[in-house]
Coordinates of C-alpha atoms and ligand atoms in Angstrom, one line a residue:
X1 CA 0.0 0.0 0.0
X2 CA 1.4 3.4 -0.7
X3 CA 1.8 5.8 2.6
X4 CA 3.1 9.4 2.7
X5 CA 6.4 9.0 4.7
X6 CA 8.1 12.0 7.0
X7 CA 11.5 10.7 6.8
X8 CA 13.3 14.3 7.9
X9 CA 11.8 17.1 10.2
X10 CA 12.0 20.8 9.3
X11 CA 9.5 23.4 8.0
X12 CA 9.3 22.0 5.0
X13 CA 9.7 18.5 6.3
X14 CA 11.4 15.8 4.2
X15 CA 8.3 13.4 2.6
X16 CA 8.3 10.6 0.9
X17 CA 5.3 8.2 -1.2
X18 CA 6.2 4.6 0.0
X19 CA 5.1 1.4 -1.1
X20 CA 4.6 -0.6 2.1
X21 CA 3.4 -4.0 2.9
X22 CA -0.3 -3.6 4.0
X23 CA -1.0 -3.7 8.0
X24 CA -1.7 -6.9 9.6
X25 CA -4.7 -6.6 12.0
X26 CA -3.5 -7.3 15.7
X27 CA -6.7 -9.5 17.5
X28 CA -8.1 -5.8 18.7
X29 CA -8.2 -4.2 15.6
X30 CA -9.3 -3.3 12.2
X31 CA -7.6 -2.0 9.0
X32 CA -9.4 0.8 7.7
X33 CA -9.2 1.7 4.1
X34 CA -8.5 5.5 4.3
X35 CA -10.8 7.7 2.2
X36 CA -10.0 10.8 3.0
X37 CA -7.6 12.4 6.2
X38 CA -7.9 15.7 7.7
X39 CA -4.7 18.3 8.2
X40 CA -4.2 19.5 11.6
X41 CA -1.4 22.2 13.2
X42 CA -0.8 19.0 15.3
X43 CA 0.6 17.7 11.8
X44 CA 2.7 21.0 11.4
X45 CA 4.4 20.4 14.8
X46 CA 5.3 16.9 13.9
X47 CA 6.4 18.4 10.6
X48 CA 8.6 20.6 12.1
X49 CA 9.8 18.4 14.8
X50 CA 8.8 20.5 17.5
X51 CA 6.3 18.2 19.6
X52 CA 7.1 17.9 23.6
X53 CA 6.9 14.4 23.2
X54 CA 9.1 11.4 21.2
X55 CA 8.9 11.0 17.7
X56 CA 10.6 7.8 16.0
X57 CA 10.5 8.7 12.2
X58 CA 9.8 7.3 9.8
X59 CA 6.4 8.2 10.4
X60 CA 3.2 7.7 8.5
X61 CA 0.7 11.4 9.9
X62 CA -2.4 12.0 10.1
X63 CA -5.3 11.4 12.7
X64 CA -8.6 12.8 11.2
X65 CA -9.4 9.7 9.6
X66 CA -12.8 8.7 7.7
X67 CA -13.0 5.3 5.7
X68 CA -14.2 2.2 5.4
X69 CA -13.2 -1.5 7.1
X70 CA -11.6 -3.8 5.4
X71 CA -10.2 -6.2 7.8
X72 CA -11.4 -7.6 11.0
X73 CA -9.2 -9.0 14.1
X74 CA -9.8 -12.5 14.9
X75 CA -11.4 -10.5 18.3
X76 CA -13.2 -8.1 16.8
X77 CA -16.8 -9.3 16.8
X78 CA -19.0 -5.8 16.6
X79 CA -18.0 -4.4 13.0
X80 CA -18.3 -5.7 10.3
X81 CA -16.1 -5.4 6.7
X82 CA -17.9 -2.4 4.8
X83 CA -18.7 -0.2 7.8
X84 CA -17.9 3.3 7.5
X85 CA -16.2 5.0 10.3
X86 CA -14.3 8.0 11.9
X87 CA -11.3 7.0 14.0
X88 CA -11.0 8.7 17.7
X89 CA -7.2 9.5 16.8
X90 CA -5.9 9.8 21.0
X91 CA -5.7 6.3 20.8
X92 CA -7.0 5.6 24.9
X93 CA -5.8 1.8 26.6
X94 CA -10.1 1.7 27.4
X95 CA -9.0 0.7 31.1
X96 CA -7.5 3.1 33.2
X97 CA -10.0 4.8 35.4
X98 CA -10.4 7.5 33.0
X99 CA -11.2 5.4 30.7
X100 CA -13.8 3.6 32.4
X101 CA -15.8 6.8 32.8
X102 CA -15.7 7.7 29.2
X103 CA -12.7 10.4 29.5
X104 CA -10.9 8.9 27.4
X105 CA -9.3 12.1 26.4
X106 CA -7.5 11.9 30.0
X107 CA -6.4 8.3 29.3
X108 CA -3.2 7.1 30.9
X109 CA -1.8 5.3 28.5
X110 CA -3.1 7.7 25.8
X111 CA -1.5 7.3 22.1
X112 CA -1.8 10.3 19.4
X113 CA -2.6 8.2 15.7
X114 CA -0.5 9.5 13.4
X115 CA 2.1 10.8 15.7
X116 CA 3.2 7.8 17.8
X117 CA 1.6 5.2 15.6
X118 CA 1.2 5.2 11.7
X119 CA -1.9 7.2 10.9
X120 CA -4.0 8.2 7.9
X121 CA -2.1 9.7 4.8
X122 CA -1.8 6.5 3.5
X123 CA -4.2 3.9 1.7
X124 CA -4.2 1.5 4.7
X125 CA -4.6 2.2 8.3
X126 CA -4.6 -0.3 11.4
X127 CA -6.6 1.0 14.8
X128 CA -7.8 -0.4 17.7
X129 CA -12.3 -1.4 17.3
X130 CA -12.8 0.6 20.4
X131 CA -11.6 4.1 18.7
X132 CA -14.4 3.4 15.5
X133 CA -17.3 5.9 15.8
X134 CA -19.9 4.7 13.1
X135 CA -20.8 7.6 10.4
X136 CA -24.3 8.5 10.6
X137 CA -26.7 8.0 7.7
X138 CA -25.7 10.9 5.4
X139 CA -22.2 12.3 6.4
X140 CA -19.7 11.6 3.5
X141 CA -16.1 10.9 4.1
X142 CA -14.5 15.0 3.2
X143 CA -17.3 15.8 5.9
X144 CA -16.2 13.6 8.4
X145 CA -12.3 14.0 7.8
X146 CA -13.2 17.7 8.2
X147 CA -15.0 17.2 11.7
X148 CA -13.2 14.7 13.1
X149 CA -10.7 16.5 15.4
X150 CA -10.9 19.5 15.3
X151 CA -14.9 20.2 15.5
X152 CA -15.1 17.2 17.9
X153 CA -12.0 19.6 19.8
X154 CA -14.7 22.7 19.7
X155 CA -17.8 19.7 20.7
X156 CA -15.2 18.9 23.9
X157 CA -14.3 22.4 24.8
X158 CA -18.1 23.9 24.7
X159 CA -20.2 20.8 26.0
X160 CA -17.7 18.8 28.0
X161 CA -15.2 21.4 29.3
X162 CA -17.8 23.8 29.6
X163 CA -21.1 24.6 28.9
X164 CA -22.9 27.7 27.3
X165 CA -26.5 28.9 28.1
X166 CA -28.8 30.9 25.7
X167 CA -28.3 34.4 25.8
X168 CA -24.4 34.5 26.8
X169 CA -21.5 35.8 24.8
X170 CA -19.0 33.9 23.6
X171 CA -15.4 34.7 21.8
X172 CA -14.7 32.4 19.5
X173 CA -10.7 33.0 18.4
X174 CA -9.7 32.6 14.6
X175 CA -13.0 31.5 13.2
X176 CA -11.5 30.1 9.9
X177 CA -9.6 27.7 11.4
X178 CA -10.7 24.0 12.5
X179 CA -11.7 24.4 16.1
X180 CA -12.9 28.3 15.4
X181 CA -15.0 27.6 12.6
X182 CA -16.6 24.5 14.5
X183 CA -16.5 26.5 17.5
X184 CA -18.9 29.4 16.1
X185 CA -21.7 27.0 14.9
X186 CA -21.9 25.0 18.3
X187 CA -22.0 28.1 20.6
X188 CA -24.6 29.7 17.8
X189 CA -26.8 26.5 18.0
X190 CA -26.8 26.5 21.9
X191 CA -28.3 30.1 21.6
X192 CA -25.1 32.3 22.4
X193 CA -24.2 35.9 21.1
X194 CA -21.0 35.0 18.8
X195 CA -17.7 37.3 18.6
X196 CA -15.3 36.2 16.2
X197 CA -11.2 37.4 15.1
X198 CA -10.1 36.9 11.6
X199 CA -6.8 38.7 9.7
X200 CA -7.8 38.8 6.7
X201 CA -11.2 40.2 4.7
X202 CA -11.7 36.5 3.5
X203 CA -11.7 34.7 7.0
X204 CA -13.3 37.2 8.5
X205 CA -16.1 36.8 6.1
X206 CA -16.3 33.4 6.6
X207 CA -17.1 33.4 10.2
X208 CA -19.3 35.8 9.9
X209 CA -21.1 33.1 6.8
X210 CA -21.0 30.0 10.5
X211 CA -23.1 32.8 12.5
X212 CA -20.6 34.8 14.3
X213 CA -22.6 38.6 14.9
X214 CA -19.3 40.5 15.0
X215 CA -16.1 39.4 13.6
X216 CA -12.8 42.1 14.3
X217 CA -9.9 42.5 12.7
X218 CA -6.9 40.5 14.7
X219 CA -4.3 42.3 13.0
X220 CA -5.3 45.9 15.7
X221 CA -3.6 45.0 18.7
X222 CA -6.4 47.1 20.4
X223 CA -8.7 44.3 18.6
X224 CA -9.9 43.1 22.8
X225 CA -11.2 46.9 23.3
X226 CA -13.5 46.4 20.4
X227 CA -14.7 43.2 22.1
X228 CA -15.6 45.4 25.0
X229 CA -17.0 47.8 23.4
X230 CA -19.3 45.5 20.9
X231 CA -20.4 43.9 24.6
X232 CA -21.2 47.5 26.4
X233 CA -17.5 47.1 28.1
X234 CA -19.2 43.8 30.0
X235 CA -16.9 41.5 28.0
X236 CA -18.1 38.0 27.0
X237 CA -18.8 34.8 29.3
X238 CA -16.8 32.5 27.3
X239 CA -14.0 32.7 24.9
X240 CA -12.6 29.5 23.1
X241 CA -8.7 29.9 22.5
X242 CA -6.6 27.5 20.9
X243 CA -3.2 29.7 19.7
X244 CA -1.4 30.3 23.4
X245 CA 1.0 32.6 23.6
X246 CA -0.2 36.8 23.6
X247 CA -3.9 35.7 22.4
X248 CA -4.6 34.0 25.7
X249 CA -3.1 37.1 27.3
X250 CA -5.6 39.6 25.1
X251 CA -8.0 36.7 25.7
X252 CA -8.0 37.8 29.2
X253 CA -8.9 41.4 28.3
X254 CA -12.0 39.9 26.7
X255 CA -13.3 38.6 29.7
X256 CA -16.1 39.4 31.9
X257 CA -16.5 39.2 35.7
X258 CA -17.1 35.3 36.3
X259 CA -16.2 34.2 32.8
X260 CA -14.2 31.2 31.5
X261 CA -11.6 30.9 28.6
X262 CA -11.0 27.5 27.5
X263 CA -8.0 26.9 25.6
X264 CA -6.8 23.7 23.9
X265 CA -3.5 24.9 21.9
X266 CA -0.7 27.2 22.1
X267 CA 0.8 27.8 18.5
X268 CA 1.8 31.3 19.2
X269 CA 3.7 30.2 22.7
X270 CA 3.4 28.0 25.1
X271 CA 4.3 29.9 28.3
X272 CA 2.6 33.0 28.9
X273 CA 3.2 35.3 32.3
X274 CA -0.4 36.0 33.6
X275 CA -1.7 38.6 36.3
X276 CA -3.3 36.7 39.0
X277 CA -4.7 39.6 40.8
X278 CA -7.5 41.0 38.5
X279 CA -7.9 37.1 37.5
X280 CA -9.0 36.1 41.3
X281 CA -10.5 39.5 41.4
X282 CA -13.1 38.7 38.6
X283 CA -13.3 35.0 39.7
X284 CA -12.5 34.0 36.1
X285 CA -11.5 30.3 35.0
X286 CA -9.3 28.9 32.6
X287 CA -9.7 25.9 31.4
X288 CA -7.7 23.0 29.7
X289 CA -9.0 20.9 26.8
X290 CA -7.3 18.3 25.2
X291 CA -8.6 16.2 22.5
X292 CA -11.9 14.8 22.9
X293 CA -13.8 11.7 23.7
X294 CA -15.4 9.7 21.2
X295 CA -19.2 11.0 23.0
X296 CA -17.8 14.1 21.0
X297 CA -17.1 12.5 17.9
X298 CA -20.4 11.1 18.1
X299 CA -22.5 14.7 18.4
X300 CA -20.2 15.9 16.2
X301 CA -21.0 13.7 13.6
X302 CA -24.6 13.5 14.7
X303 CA -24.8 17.5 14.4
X304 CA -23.2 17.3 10.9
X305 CA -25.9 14.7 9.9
X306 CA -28.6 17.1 11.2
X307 CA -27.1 20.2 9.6
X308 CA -26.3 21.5 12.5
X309 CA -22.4 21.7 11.8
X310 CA -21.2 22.1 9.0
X311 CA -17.6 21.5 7.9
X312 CA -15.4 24.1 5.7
X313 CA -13.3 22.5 3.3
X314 CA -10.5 24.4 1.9
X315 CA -9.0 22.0 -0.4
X316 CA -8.5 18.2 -1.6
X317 CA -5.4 17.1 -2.3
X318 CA -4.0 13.1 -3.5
X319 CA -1.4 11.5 -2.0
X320 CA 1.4 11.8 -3.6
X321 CA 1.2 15.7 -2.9
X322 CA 1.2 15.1 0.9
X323 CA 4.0 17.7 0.7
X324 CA 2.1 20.5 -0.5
X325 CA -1.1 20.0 1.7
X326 CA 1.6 20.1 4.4
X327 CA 2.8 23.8 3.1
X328 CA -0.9 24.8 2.0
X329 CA -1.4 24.5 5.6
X330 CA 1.8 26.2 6.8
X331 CA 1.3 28.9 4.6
X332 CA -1.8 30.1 7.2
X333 CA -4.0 30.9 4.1
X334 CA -6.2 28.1 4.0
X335 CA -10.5 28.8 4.8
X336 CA -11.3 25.9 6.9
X337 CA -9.7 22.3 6.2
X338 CA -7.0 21.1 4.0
X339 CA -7.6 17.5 3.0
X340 CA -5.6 14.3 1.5
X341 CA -7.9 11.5 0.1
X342 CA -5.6 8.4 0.0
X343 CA -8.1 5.9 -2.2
X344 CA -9.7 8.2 -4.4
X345 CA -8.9 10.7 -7.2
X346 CA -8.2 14.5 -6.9
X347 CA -11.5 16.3 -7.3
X348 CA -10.1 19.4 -6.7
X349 CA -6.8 21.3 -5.7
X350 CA -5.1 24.3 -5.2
Ligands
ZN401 ZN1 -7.1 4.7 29.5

């Protein structure tokens, strides 16, 4: 089977299409023909070699993984060959106690598909049954490789990490991005008021196509006064961050009295140096989100069949130009998802 290979990290990395033999099924698991496979910054950072945690390359990337099985372990007894599934890509051991209460995005033993195992930009992918989530009647493969992670990160952040009640404001950072753009339909279907940031004319018209009421201009560094001022200087109840560094600073500026930021990533830095006294002060939150569990998978996908959520697809690219989806993506000017379908042809491209 052919796989895109990361032999050499860097920004570019080094890739390479490789025929390998196909995966054997362990007892536990399936081999999922890969349809299409969803881009992620996570991808970038494995890229670039810049990940807090080992990385034995060659690697196979890719987590956001829709297809359909072709290959049952001899212990696999509830799927059958032909189903159609999305892959929960934090791989979890389905023991620990996190586990057993259906966090598995807190597992001990957690693995990241695509990262420390093979993943999806290849034709052939092996994965443990318990990490399937079925497809719902009506979701197509793009859709689902578009939701996977990164709306099923915004489903996690805004119904598990926190909730959101009719009425409220919420701050949804970068709304053309995976987890913004996901982000901005969830807290608009739960009944919020929707703020959104965008640097350029082009995303910020897309957020404002999801729902978002507002959408400001991320490129004024006064952008959090206009925040303020669009919620008569209250500030909003919630704000979903996932780029770190400054923005969860600003983020802050946002806020109002009582509210909650919950942040899941830190592209722009990883250490920030916060003030605690206005923080206590305001008896504010912050909140980490990691991942998801496959409940949020589920919704998500559910949502998408409802047309409740829908997903933003950039571009489609084959495999053999793994490479430039990789610098599409890097290059910061894609509106919503970058895609790779392994088994089928190029419909479209950039
Ligand atoms: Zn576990």
């Amino acid at each position: 089977m052919q796989a895109a290979q990361l032999i050499a990290h860097g920004a570019p990395g080094k890739f390479e299409l490789r025929d390998l033999p196909a995966p054997k099924p362990a007892p536990d698991e399936v081999i999922v023909q890969v349809q299409s496979c969803g881009l992620n910054h996570l991808d970038l950072w494995l890229e670039s070699g810049s990940l807090p945690i080992h990385v034995q390359l060659p690697r196979t990337p890719g987590g956001e993984i829709a297809g359909r099985i072709v290959e049952l372990g001899a212990a696999v007894t509830n799927w059958h060959t032909g189903d159609e599934v999305a892959i929960q890509s934090n791989i979890f051991c389905g023991e620990c106690e996190f586990c057993r209460r259906g966090e598995e995005s807190l597992c001990l033993r957690g693995q990241l598909l695509g990262i420390q195992r093979d993943g999806g930009f290849a034709e052939l992918v092996g994965v443990p049954a318990r990490t399937l989530v079925r497809l719902p009647e009506g979701v197509d493969f793009d859709t689902a490789a578009a939701l996977t992670l990164a709306g099923s990160t915004a489903m996690h952040m805004l119904t598990n990490r926190t909730q959101v009640s009719a009425g409220e404001w919420v701050l949804a950072i970068a709304g053309a991005s995976g987890v913004g753009s996901a982000a901005i339909q969830i807290a608009k279907q739960l009944g919020a008021r929707v703020i959104s940031t965008g640097s350029t004319d082009a995303k910020r018209q897309l957020a404002g196509s999801l729902g978002a009421e507002f959408v400001i201009d991320s490129n004024d560094p006064a952008w959090p006064a206009e925040v303020r001022r669009l919620t008569g200087k209250r500030g909003v109840d919630l704000v979903v961050e996932h780029v770190g560094g400054d923005v969860l600073l600003k983020a802050f500026e946002c806020l109002a009295r009582g509210g909650a930021i919950v942040t899941c990533g830190a592209t722009a830095g990883r250490e920030v140096s916060l003030n605690l006294w206005p923080f206590f002060v305001k008896q504010q939150r912050l909140i980490g989100s990691y991942g998801r569990n496959r409940a949020d998978i589920q919704a998500t996908l559910e949502w998408a069949a409802a047309g409740k959520l829908k997903p933003v697809i950039d571009s489609i690219y084959p495999l053999a130009e793994t490479a430039q989806a990789f610098a599409h993506l890097r290059s910061r000017t894609a509106l919503g998802k970058v895609l790779i379908e392994p088994y089928e042809p190029v419909s479209e491209s950039d």
